[in-house]
Amino acid sequence: MKRNRFMAAVSAAVTVIMLMSLLFTGCSSKPKDPGVALITSAAGANDKGYNESAIKGLEKAKQEFGIDYKVVESTDIPGSLTQLAEAGYKVIFSLEYNFDALIKGVGGNKPIAQQFPDTTFVIFNDNPNVNQDGTVINKNVISVLFDVHEASFMAGALSTLVNENAKTLFSAQDYNFTQGDAGRKIGFIGGTKSNGITVFSYGFAEGINYEAEKMNVKYTYYSDYNAGFTDSAAGSTKANTYYQDGANIVYAVAGSVGDGVDSKAKEVKKLSIEVDANKDNNQPGYVLTSVLKNTEVPVYEIIKHYKNNTLDGVKGKALNYNLASGATGITDLSVIESKIAPEGKAKWNEIKNELDSISKKIASGEIKVTNAQAGEAFDKTKLKNLSMPND
Amino acid sequence: MKNKNVILSNIYSVLLPVIIALFIGGIIIAAIGENPFLTYQVMIQKSLFSAKGILKTLHFAAPLILTGLAIAITFKANIFNMGVEGAAVLGAFFTGVVGFSLKGVNPVLHVTLCLLTGMLVGIIFTLIPAVLKAYFKVNEMVVTLMLNYVVAEVVKFLAQGIFKDPASGYVSTYAIAESAMFKKLFNSDLTLFFFIALLVFGILYVIFKKSKLGFEITAIGKNPEFAEAAGMNVAKKIVVIMLISGAVSGLAGAGFLMSEKYRFTLDFSGSPGLGWDGMLIALLGNHSPIGVFVASVFYAALKTGSEYIGLFTNVPKDIVGVIQGILILCLSVKFVSRNTGLMGRWTQWLGKIRSKRENAMSVDGREGEQG
């Protein structure tokens, strides 16, 4: 009989727990204006890049305007969008790629954007909010796009410039660059083969080619689009094959895979390029630069519009952040600059001036960079001084 | 009396891991400075005690019921089919292909075609390990486990290549046509797919409990040599069992795509994936159809609840991952105790100290434990 008594006790305990939980029902009270909400991408809130900078933008807006925010990590994006809109959030940022339910509606339901016309939804990296004839589908959706192809072009140009002048720029004991033609190779590691990744790669390749043509040297470009976004050990291994083959610079656009590339760069005394946030200090002196995709800027600016009641001016639009906006570009290079040898200073300033002029040429339209994200086709045969054997 | 004990010990072997997991999860929530009762209240109330919530839970339970059953049917026969995940993903992928390639088809026909595609792909996929196991005595666990990786790479290749939606910034195939989508019912997340899952559940329940095949599954599970000696064509039965499992898994993937995801992306199955969730559910449900059903709903409630935790409290939704982890741990303890008779020995030892009458009781209880 002991056992039955035990079972009875257990079931009693369960019942009590269930009832207790019911007791709490209904005593939650919600504030009138919950503020703004943000749904992170799969990388999560502490990814040191894309999501974290967006949250920085929220924090900055909170400090300045006193607008509360809520950060949500979710795997059910449509469900969370609906829940947040129902809970009364008026501006909802979604950093994840998942637009069907929001923009077009699925399973016979109205689009979420249409169900909550008073809520403004902000999506990133894509503009699905247009019909085929170019008209806007939902008036309350804002698409945020970054011209990362231009920023990558800058990084590519910088790579060629640094690689060609490595001997003058750096002191020999700090680095171990492969010299001559054997070292005219640059690597790219991407998380997956999608437009969101190739946009970085193609801009980068064009940047390398731009300077290579100027200096009349031939470069080889190795690319790998299968690194995923989490395995930094694999990133380290892949980068190593490039470095051992003679590449002096490897650019990783693959989330935390880049951490492994950076540490390998330090180990072999070569250089890596980072992405999203300013990660130049990841391995100081071995990260050449970071290609910024700073979500902080648009998040802050959109909340500012919300605060000033000027959201109507940007609703339904695709906001393009270019080099001039500061939301994309390369870092100020201050970390790598500290490694420049005294006799290389003059050359370094020359390189920085060249970068400035490139940035101006991009802004004026003199240099046109392929934007794979916007669906532009990339033709590698047009790059005369760069061969891309495995792209 | 004995029957009652069996039922009780079954309830106890399912409920106890759940309670322990929730209890430890509660301690962790308290440790990060949040109110565990409030957290669980949000979770339970939103996922089970609101009309929309329960329908959403059932919606997410539908594919889990199917993968759970797909695993239960093979595990019951002592065949360890680890390929449910692969069959579901592969089935879903080709369902997606049929979903977006055919245009202007009657919705009923289109949906039927898509579901059949999923099942067929599941069957073809499972045929490989089934034949290898039945006729060449190749360990099915190794083959099915490895095939999952093959599937992952194949669908990745196809999704990045010929079936890629060029307009999308991430790796994904085209969205399926409107006519292939399950319509949302009652202004909630629920779709017809749940009722299809229920139907399959009903069919499999009958197979398990009432049919000759159900009896044969149990017999093979208990002792395949004896089953063979008793005149059963064990090899053929193994193939049949595996193919049923494959069809059900393919259906799970197809339905999930058509009722929730609408296009194939690389994170389609989620983490840890429909098939792996199904395995946990089958274990939790003790490989019985009703157990699998209850476990699926419970598990889906945990999952939908976790989304709400993130929205309405400051507890990170990862806490549900912790609870799931502890759940798996408790379930494996159950296995250890079943395989080594640990619980029985313990009760026996207790019994020795007590009177003879009590000793008889605990042996009785031990038999229930093994049931």
Short mmCIF file of N, CA, C and O in Angstrom, two decimals, chain A residues 24-124:
data_model
loop_
_atom_site.label_atom_id
_atom_site.label_comp_id
_atom_site.label_asym_id
_atom_site.label_seq_id
_atom_site.Cartn_x
_atom_site.Cartn_y
_atom_site.Cartn_z
N PHE A 24 -2.36 32.70 -9.95
CA PHE A 24 -1.65 33.90 -10.38
C PHE A 24 -2.30 34.56 -11.58
O PHE A 24 -1.99 35.68 -11.93
N THR A 25 -3.20 33.82 -12.20
CA THR A 25 -3.83 34.33 -13.42
C THR A 25 -4.51 35.66 -13.16
O THR A 25 -5.21 35.84 -12.17
N GLY A 26 -4.29 36.57 -14.04
CA GLY A 26 -5.06 37.80 -13.99
C GLY A 26 -4.50 38.88 -13.09
O GLY A 26 -5.07 39.97 -13.01
N CYS A 27 -3.39 38.63 -12.39
CA CYS A 27 -2.87 39.73 -11.60
C CYS A 27 -1.74 40.46 -12.31
O CYS A 27 -1.07 41.30 -11.74
N SER A 28 -1.51 40.12 -13.58
CA SER A 28 -0.51 40.89 -14.30
C SER A 28 -1.17 42.12 -14.90
O SER A 28 -2.24 42.05 -15.49
N SER A 29 -0.56 43.26 -14.70
CA SER A 29 -1.11 44.48 -15.29
C SER A 29 -0.09 45.06 -16.25
O SER A 29 1.10 45.13 -15.94
N LYS A 30 -0.56 45.46 -17.40
CA LYS A 30 0.38 45.94 -18.42
C LYS A 30 0.40 47.46 -18.45
O LYS A 30 -0.64 48.10 -18.35
N PRO A 31 1.59 48.04 -18.62
CA PRO A 31 1.65 49.49 -18.77
C PRO A 31 1.01 49.90 -20.10
O PRO A 31 0.92 49.10 -21.02
N LYS A 32 0.59 51.17 -20.18
CA LYS A 32 -0.17 51.57 -21.36
C LYS A 32 0.66 51.55 -22.63
O LYS A 32 0.24 51.03 -23.64
N ASP A 33 1.85 52.17 -22.58
CA ASP A 33 2.70 52.15 -23.76
C ASP A 33 3.92 51.28 -23.50
O ASP A 33 4.84 51.70 -22.82
N PRO A 34 3.90 50.07 -24.02
CA PRO A 34 5.04 49.18 -23.73
C PRO A 34 6.31 49.60 -24.46
O PRO A 34 7.38 49.12 -24.15
N GLY A 35 6.21 50.49 -25.44
CA GLY A 35 7.39 50.95 -26.16
C GLY A 35 7.62 50.19 -27.44
O GLY A 35 6.69 49.88 -28.17
N VAL A 36 8.88 49.86 -27.70
CA VAL A 36 9.20 49.19 -28.95
C VAL A 36 9.73 47.79 -28.66
O VAL A 36 10.19 47.50 -27.56
N ALA A 37 9.65 46.91 -29.65
CA ALA A 37 10.11 45.54 -29.45
C ALA A 37 11.04 45.13 -30.58
O ALA A 37 10.97 45.69 -31.68
N LEU A 38 11.89 44.17 -30.29
CA LEU A 38 12.84 43.70 -31.29
C LEU A 38 12.95 42.18 -31.21
O LEU A 38 13.13 41.62 -30.14
N ILE A 39 12.82 41.53 -32.35
CA ILE A 39 13.00 40.08 -32.41
C ILE A 39 14.38 39.82 -32.99
O ILE A 39 14.69 40.29 -34.09
N THR A 40 15.21 39.08 -32.27
CA THR A 40 16.58 38.86 -32.74
C THR A 40 16.60 37.79 -33.82
O THR A 40 15.65 37.04 -33.99
N SER A 41 17.71 37.72 -34.54
CA SER A 41 17.88 36.63 -35.48
C SER A 41 18.36 35.41 -34.71
O SER A 41 18.59 35.48 -33.51
N ALA A 42 18.53 34.30 -35.41
CA ALA A 42 18.86 33.03 -34.75
C ALA A 42 20.16 33.13 -33.96
O ALA A 42 20.37 32.39 -33.01
N ALA A 43 21.03 34.06 -34.33
CA ALA A 43 22.32 34.17 -33.64
C ALA A 43 22.16 34.62 -32.20
O ALA A 43 23.07 34.42 -31.38
N GLY A 44 21.02 35.23 -31.86
CA GLY A 44 20.76 35.59 -30.48
C GLY A 44 21.28 36.97 -30.10
O GLY A 44 22.03 37.60 -30.83
N ALA A 45 20.85 37.40 -28.91
CA ALA A 45 21.11 38.79 -28.49
C ALA A 45 22.58 39.09 -28.23
O ALA A 45 23.01 40.22 -28.31
N ASN A 46 23.36 38.08 -27.91
CA ASN A 46 24.76 38.34 -27.53
C ASN A 46 25.74 37.90 -28.61
O ASN A 46 26.72 37.24 -28.34
N ASP A 47 25.46 38.27 -29.86
CA ASP A 47 26.29 37.77 -30.95
C ASP A 47 27.46 38.69 -31.27
O ASP A 47 28.16 38.48 -32.25
N LYS A 48 27.65 39.72 -30.46
CA LYS A 48 28.76 40.66 -30.67
C LYS A 48 28.68 41.36 -32.01
O LYS A 48 29.67 41.90 -32.49
N GLY A 49 27.55 41.34 -32.68
CA GLY A 49 27.50 41.97 -34.00
C GLY A 49 26.11 42.46 -34.32
O GLY A 49 25.56 43.31 -33.62
N TYR A 50 25.56 41.87 -35.35
CA TYR A 50 24.26 42.23 -35.93
C TYR A 50 23.17 42.51 -34.88
O TYR A 50 22.62 43.60 -34.83
N ASN A 51 22.90 41.53 -34.01
CA ASN A 51 21.83 41.71 -33.02
C ASN A 51 22.24 42.65 -31.90
O ASN A 51 21.48 43.49 -31.46
N GLU A 52 23.48 42.48 -31.46
CA GLU A 52 23.92 43.26 -30.30
C GLU A 52 23.95 44.75 -30.64
O GLU A 52 23.60 45.59 -29.80
N SER A 53 24.38 45.09 -31.87
CA SER A 53 24.39 46.53 -32.20
C SER A 53 22.98 47.08 -32.27
O SER A 53 22.74 48.23 -31.90
N ALA A 54 22.04 46.27 -32.74
CA ALA A 54 20.65 46.74 -32.79
C ALA A 54 20.15 47.03 -31.39
O ALA A 54 19.48 48.04 -31.14
N ILE A 55 20.51 46.15 -30.45
CA ILE A 55 20.08 46.35 -29.07
C ILE A 55 20.74 47.59 -28.49
O ILE A 55 20.15 48.33 -27.70
N LYS A 56 21.98 47.85 -28.91
CA LYS A 56 22.66 49.09 -28.50
C LYS A 56 21.87 50.30 -28.95
O LYS A 56 21.75 51.29 -28.23
N GLY A 57 21.32 50.21 -30.17
CA GLY A 57 20.49 51.30 -30.68
C GLY A 57 19.25 51.51 -29.82
O GLY A 57 18.86 52.64 -29.53
N LEU A 58 18.65 50.39 -29.38
CA LEU A 58 17.48 50.47 -28.50
C LEU A 58 17.85 51.14 -27.19
O LEU A 58 17.14 52.00 -26.67
N GLU A 59 19.01 50.74 -26.65
CA GLU A 59 19.46 51.25 -25.37
C GLU A 59 19.71 52.76 -25.46
O GLU A 59 19.32 53.53 -24.59
N LYS A 60 20.34 53.15 -26.57
CA LYS A 60 20.63 54.57 -26.79
C LYS A 60 19.33 55.37 -26.85
O LYS A 60 19.21 56.44 -26.25
N ALA A 61 18.36 54.81 -27.56
CA ALA A 61 17.07 55.49 -27.68
C ALA A 61 16.38 55.57 -26.33
O ALA A 61 15.72 56.56 -26.01
N LYS A 62 16.55 54.52 -25.53
CA LYS A 62 15.94 54.52 -24.21
C LYS A 62 16.53 55.62 -23.34
O LYS A 62 15.82 56.34 -22.65
N GLN A 63 17.85 55.74 -23.39
CA GLN A 63 18.53 56.77 -22.61
C GLN A 63 18.05 58.16 -23.02
O GLN A 63 17.83 59.02 -22.18
N GLU A 64 17.91 58.36 -24.33
CA GLU A 64 17.62 59.70 -24.81
C GLU A 64 16.14 60.06 -24.77
O GLU A 64 15.78 61.17 -24.40
N PHE A 65 15.29 59.09 -25.15
CA PHE A 65 13.87 59.42 -25.27
C PHE A 65 13.03 58.77 -24.17
O PHE A 65 11.84 59.03 -24.09
N GLY A 66 13.64 57.91 -23.37
CA GLY A 66 12.88 57.24 -22.32
C GLY A 66 11.86 56.25 -22.85
O GLY A 66 10.84 56.02 -22.22
N ILE A 67 12.14 55.68 -24.02
CA ILE A 67 11.20 54.69 -24.57
C ILE A 67 11.66 53.29 -24.18
O ILE A 67 12.80 52.91 -24.44
N ASP A 68 10.78 52.55 -23.52
CA ASP A 68 11.13 51.21 -23.08
C ASP A 68 11.22 50.27 -24.28
O ASP A 68 10.60 50.50 -25.30
N TYR A 69 11.99 49.19 -24.10
CA TYR A 69 12.06 48.23 -25.19
C TYR A 69 12.03 46.81 -24.66
O TYR A 69 12.27 46.57 -23.49
N LYS A 70 11.72 45.91 -25.55
CA LYS A 70 11.66 44.48 -25.21
C LYS A 70 12.41 43.72 -26.29
O LYS A 70 12.16 43.91 -27.47
N VAL A 71 13.34 42.87 -25.88
CA VAL A 71 14.07 42.06 -26.84
C VAL A 71 13.57 40.62 -26.74
O VAL A 71 13.47 40.08 -25.64
N VAL A 72 13.23 40.04 -27.86
CA VAL A 72 12.66 38.69 -27.87
C VAL A 72 13.50 37.78 -28.74
O VAL A 72 13.83 38.13 -29.87
N GLU A 73 13.87 36.63 -28.19
CA GLU A 73 14.51 35.61 -29.02
C GLU A 73 13.43 34.59 -29.35
O GLU A 73 12.76 34.10 -28.46
N SER A 74 13.29 34.30 -30.61
CA SER A 74 12.15 33.47 -30.98
C SER A 74 12.49 32.55 -32.14
O SER A 74 13.34 32.86 -32.96
N THR A 75 11.80 31.42 -32.19
CA THR A 75 11.93 30.58 -33.37
C THR A 75 10.65 30.65 -34.19
O THR A 75 10.63 30.24 -35.34
N ASP A 76 9.59 31.16 -33.58
CA ASP A 76 8.30 31.28 -34.27
C ASP A 76 8.09 32.77 -34.55
O ASP A 76 7.41 33.46 -33.81
N ILE A 77 8.70 33.24 -35.65
CA ILE A 77 8.69 34.69 -35.93
C ILE A 77 7.27 35.22 -36.15
O ILE A 77 6.88 36.20 -35.51
N PRO A 78 6.46 34.57 -37.04
CA PRO A 78 5.12 35.11 -37.23
C PRO A 78 4.32 35.17 -35.93
O PRO A 78 3.65 36.16 -35.65
N GLY A 79 4.44 34.11 -35.12
CA GLY A 79 3.73 34.06 -33.84
C GLY A 79 4.15 35.20 -32.94
O GLY A 79 3.32 35.86 -32.32
N SER A 80 5.46 35.45 -32.87
CA SER A 80 5.96 36.50 -32.00
C SER A 80 5.54 37.88 -32.50
O SER A 80 5.20 38.75 -31.71
N LEU A 81 5.56 38.06 -33.82
CA LEU A 81 5.13 39.35 -34.38
C LEU A 81 3.69 39.63 -33.97
O LEU A 81 3.36 40.72 -33.52
N THR A 82 2.83 38.61 -34.12
CA THR A 82 1.43 38.78 -33.76
C THR A 82 1.28 39.09 -32.28
O THR A 82 0.57 40.01 -31.89
N GLN A 83 1.98 38.30 -31.45
CA GLN A 83 1.88 38.49 -30.00
C GLN A 83 2.31 39.89 -29.59
O GLN A 83 1.67 40.53 -28.77
N LEU A 84 3.43 40.34 -30.14
CA LEU A 84 3.95 41.65 -29.77
C LEU A 84 3.00 42.76 -30.22
O LEU A 84 2.75 43.71 -29.49
N ALA A 85 2.46 42.60 -31.43
CA ALA A 85 1.53 43.62 -31.93
C ALA A 85 0.28 43.64 -31.06
O ALA A 85 -0.23 44.70 -30.71
N GLU A 86 -0.18 42.43 -30.67
CA GLU A 86 -1.36 42.35 -29.80
C GLU A 86 -1.08 42.98 -28.45
O GLU A 86 -1.95 43.59 -27.84
N ALA A 87 0.15 42.81 -27.96
CA ALA A 87 0.51 43.36 -26.65
C ALA A 87 0.64 44.88 -26.69
O ALA A 87 0.85 45.50 -25.66
N GLY A 88 0.55 45.46 -27.87
CA GLY A 88 0.50 46.92 -27.96
C GLY A 88 1.79 47.61 -28.34
O GLY A 88 1.89 48.83 -28.27
N TYR A 89 2.81 46.83 -28.75
CA TYR A 89 4.04 47.47 -29.20
C TYR A 89 3.76 48.15 -30.54
O TYR A 89 3.20 47.53 -31.44
N LYS A 90 4.17 49.41 -30.64
CA LYS A 90 3.82 50.16 -31.85
C LYS A 90 4.90 50.07 -32.92
O LYS A 90 4.63 50.28 -34.10
N VAL A 91 6.15 49.83 -32.51
CA VAL A 91 7.22 49.64 -33.48
C VAL A 91 7.87 48.30 -33.18
O VAL A 91 8.30 48.05 -32.05
N ILE A 92 7.91 47.43 -34.16
CA ILE A 92 8.48 46.10 -33.95
C ILE A 92 9.57 45.85 -34.99
O ILE A 92 9.32 45.88 -36.20
N PHE A 93 10.78 45.62 -34.52
CA PHE A 93 11.90 45.30 -35.40
C PHE A 93 12.03 43.79 -35.48
O PHE A 93 11.95 43.11 -34.47
N SER A 94 12.24 43.28 -36.68
CA SER A 94 12.50 41.84 -36.80
C SER A 94 13.79 41.63 -37.57
O SER A 94 13.89 41.97 -38.74
N LEU A 95 14.79 41.08 -36.90
CA LEU A 95 16.10 40.93 -37.52
C LEU A 95 16.23 39.61 -38.27
O LEU A 95 17.22 39.36 -38.93
N GLU A 96 15.22 38.75 -38.15
CA GLU A 96 15.29 37.44 -38.80
C GLU A 96 14.68 37.51 -40.20
O GLU A 96 13.82 38.32 -40.47
N TYR A 97 15.18 36.65 -41.08
CA TYR A 97 14.59 36.52 -42.40
C TYR A 97 13.34 35.67 -42.28
O TYR A 97 13.44 34.47 -42.06
N ASN A 98 12.19 36.23 -42.37
CA ASN A 98 10.97 35.44 -42.34
C ASN A 98 9.83 36.39 -42.63
O ASN A 98 9.29 37.01 -41.73
N PHE A 99 9.50 36.56 -43.89
CA PHE A 99 8.63 37.67 -44.26
C PHE A 99 7.26 37.26 -44.79
O PHE A 99 6.38 38.10 -44.87
N ASP A 100 7.10 35.99 -45.17
CA ASP A 100 5.87 35.61 -45.87
C ASP A 100 4.61 35.97 -45.09
O ASP A 100 3.70 36.59 -45.62
N ALA A 101 4.60 35.59 -43.80
CA ALA A 101 3.39 35.81 -43.01
C ALA A 101 3.16 37.29 -42.76
O ALA A 101 2.02 37.75 -42.71
N LEU A 102 4.24 38.04 -42.64
CA LEU A 102 4.12 39.47 -42.35
C LEU A 102 3.63 40.25 -43.57
O LEU A 102 2.73 41.08 -43.47
N ILE A 103 4.22 39.97 -44.71
CA ILE A 103 3.98 40.81 -45.88
C ILE A 103 2.83 40.29 -46.74
O ILE A 103 1.96 41.04 -47.15
N LYS A 104 2.84 38.98 -47.01
CA LYS A 104 1.88 38.46 -47.99
C LYS A 104 0.74 37.69 -47.35
O LYS A 104 -0.31 37.50 -47.95
N GLY A 105 0.94 37.22 -46.13
CA GLY A 105 -0.09 36.41 -45.50
C GLY A 105 0.00 34.98 -45.96
O GLY A 105 0.24 34.72 -47.13
N VAL A 106 -0.15 34.03 -45.04
CA VAL A 106 -0.05 32.62 -45.41
C VAL A 106 -1.25 31.87 -44.88
O VAL A 106 -1.91 32.31 -43.94
N GLY A 107 -1.54 30.73 -45.50
CA GLY A 107 -2.62 29.86 -45.05
C GLY A 107 -3.98 30.53 -45.04
O GLY A 107 -4.80 30.25 -44.19
N GLY A 108 -4.20 31.46 -45.99
CA GLY A 108 -5.49 32.11 -46.08
C GLY A 108 -5.68 33.25 -45.09
O GLY A 108 -6.72 33.90 -45.07
N ASN A 109 -4.68 33.49 -44.23
CA ASN A 109 -4.78 34.61 -43.29
C ASN A 109 -4.37 35.91 -43.97
O ASN A 109 -3.61 35.91 -44.93
N LYS A 110 -4.87 37.02 -43.43
CA LYS A 110 -4.41 38.32 -43.90
C LYS A 110 -2.96 38.50 -43.46
O LYS A 110 -2.54 37.95 -42.45
N PRO A 111 -2.18 39.29 -44.21
CA PRO A 111 -0.81 39.57 -43.75
C PRO A 111 -0.84 40.18 -42.36
O PRO A 111 -1.74 40.94 -42.03
N ILE A 112 0.14 39.83 -41.55
CA ILE A 112 0.18 40.36 -40.18
C ILE A 112 0.21 41.89 -40.21
O ILE A 112 -0.43 42.55 -39.40
N ALA A 113 0.93 42.44 -41.18
CA ALA A 113 1.02 43.90 -41.28
C ALA A 113 -0.37 44.50 -41.47
O ALA A 113 -0.66 45.58 -40.98
N GLN A 114 -1.23 43.78 -42.20
CA GLN A 114 -2.57 44.30 -42.45
C GLN A 114 -3.47 44.12 -41.24
O GLN A 114 -4.37 44.91 -40.99
N GLN A 115 -3.21 43.04 -40.46
CA GLN A 115 -4.01 42.81 -39.26
C GLN A 115 -3.77 43.88 -38.21
O GLN A 115 -4.63 44.16 -37.38
N PHE A 116 -2.56 44.45 -38.21
CA PHE A 116 -2.24 45.48 -37.22
C PHE A 116 -1.78 46.75 -37.93
O PHE A 116 -0.60 47.07 -37.95
N PRO A 117 -2.73 47.48 -38.52
CA PRO A 117 -2.34 48.63 -39.35
C PRO A 117 -1.69 49.76 -38.54
O PRO A 117 -0.99 50.59 -39.11
N ASP A 118 -1.92 49.79 -37.22
CA ASP A 118 -1.34 50.87 -36.41
C ASP A 118 0.07 50.57 -35.96
O ASP A 118 0.73 51.41 -35.34
N THR A 119 0.52 49.35 -36.20
CA THR A 119 1.87 48.98 -35.77
C THR A 119 2.82 49.13 -36.95
O THR A 119 2.46 48.82 -38.08
N THR A 120 4.02 49.61 -36.67
CA THR A 120 5.02 49.71 -37.72
C THR A 120 6.00 48.56 -37.58
O THR A 120 6.56 48.34 -36.51
N PHE A 121 6.17 47.80 -38.65
CA PHE A 121 7.09 46.67 -38.64
C PHE A 121 8.35 47.05 -39.41
O PHE A 121 8.27 47.62 -40.50
N VAL A 122 9.50 46.75 -38.83
CA VAL A 122 10.76 47.07 -39.49
C VAL A 122 11.51 45.78 -39.77
O VAL A 122 11.75 44.98 -38.86
N ILE A 123 11.84 45.54 -41.04
CA ILE A 123 12.58 44.33 -41.40
C ILE A 123 13.92 44.72 -42.02
O ILE A 123 14.09 45.86 -42.48
N PHE A 124 14.83 43.77 -42.05
CA PHE A 124 16.20 44.09 -42.45
C PHE A 124 16.67 43.25 -43.63
O PHE A 124 16.21 42.12 -43.82
#
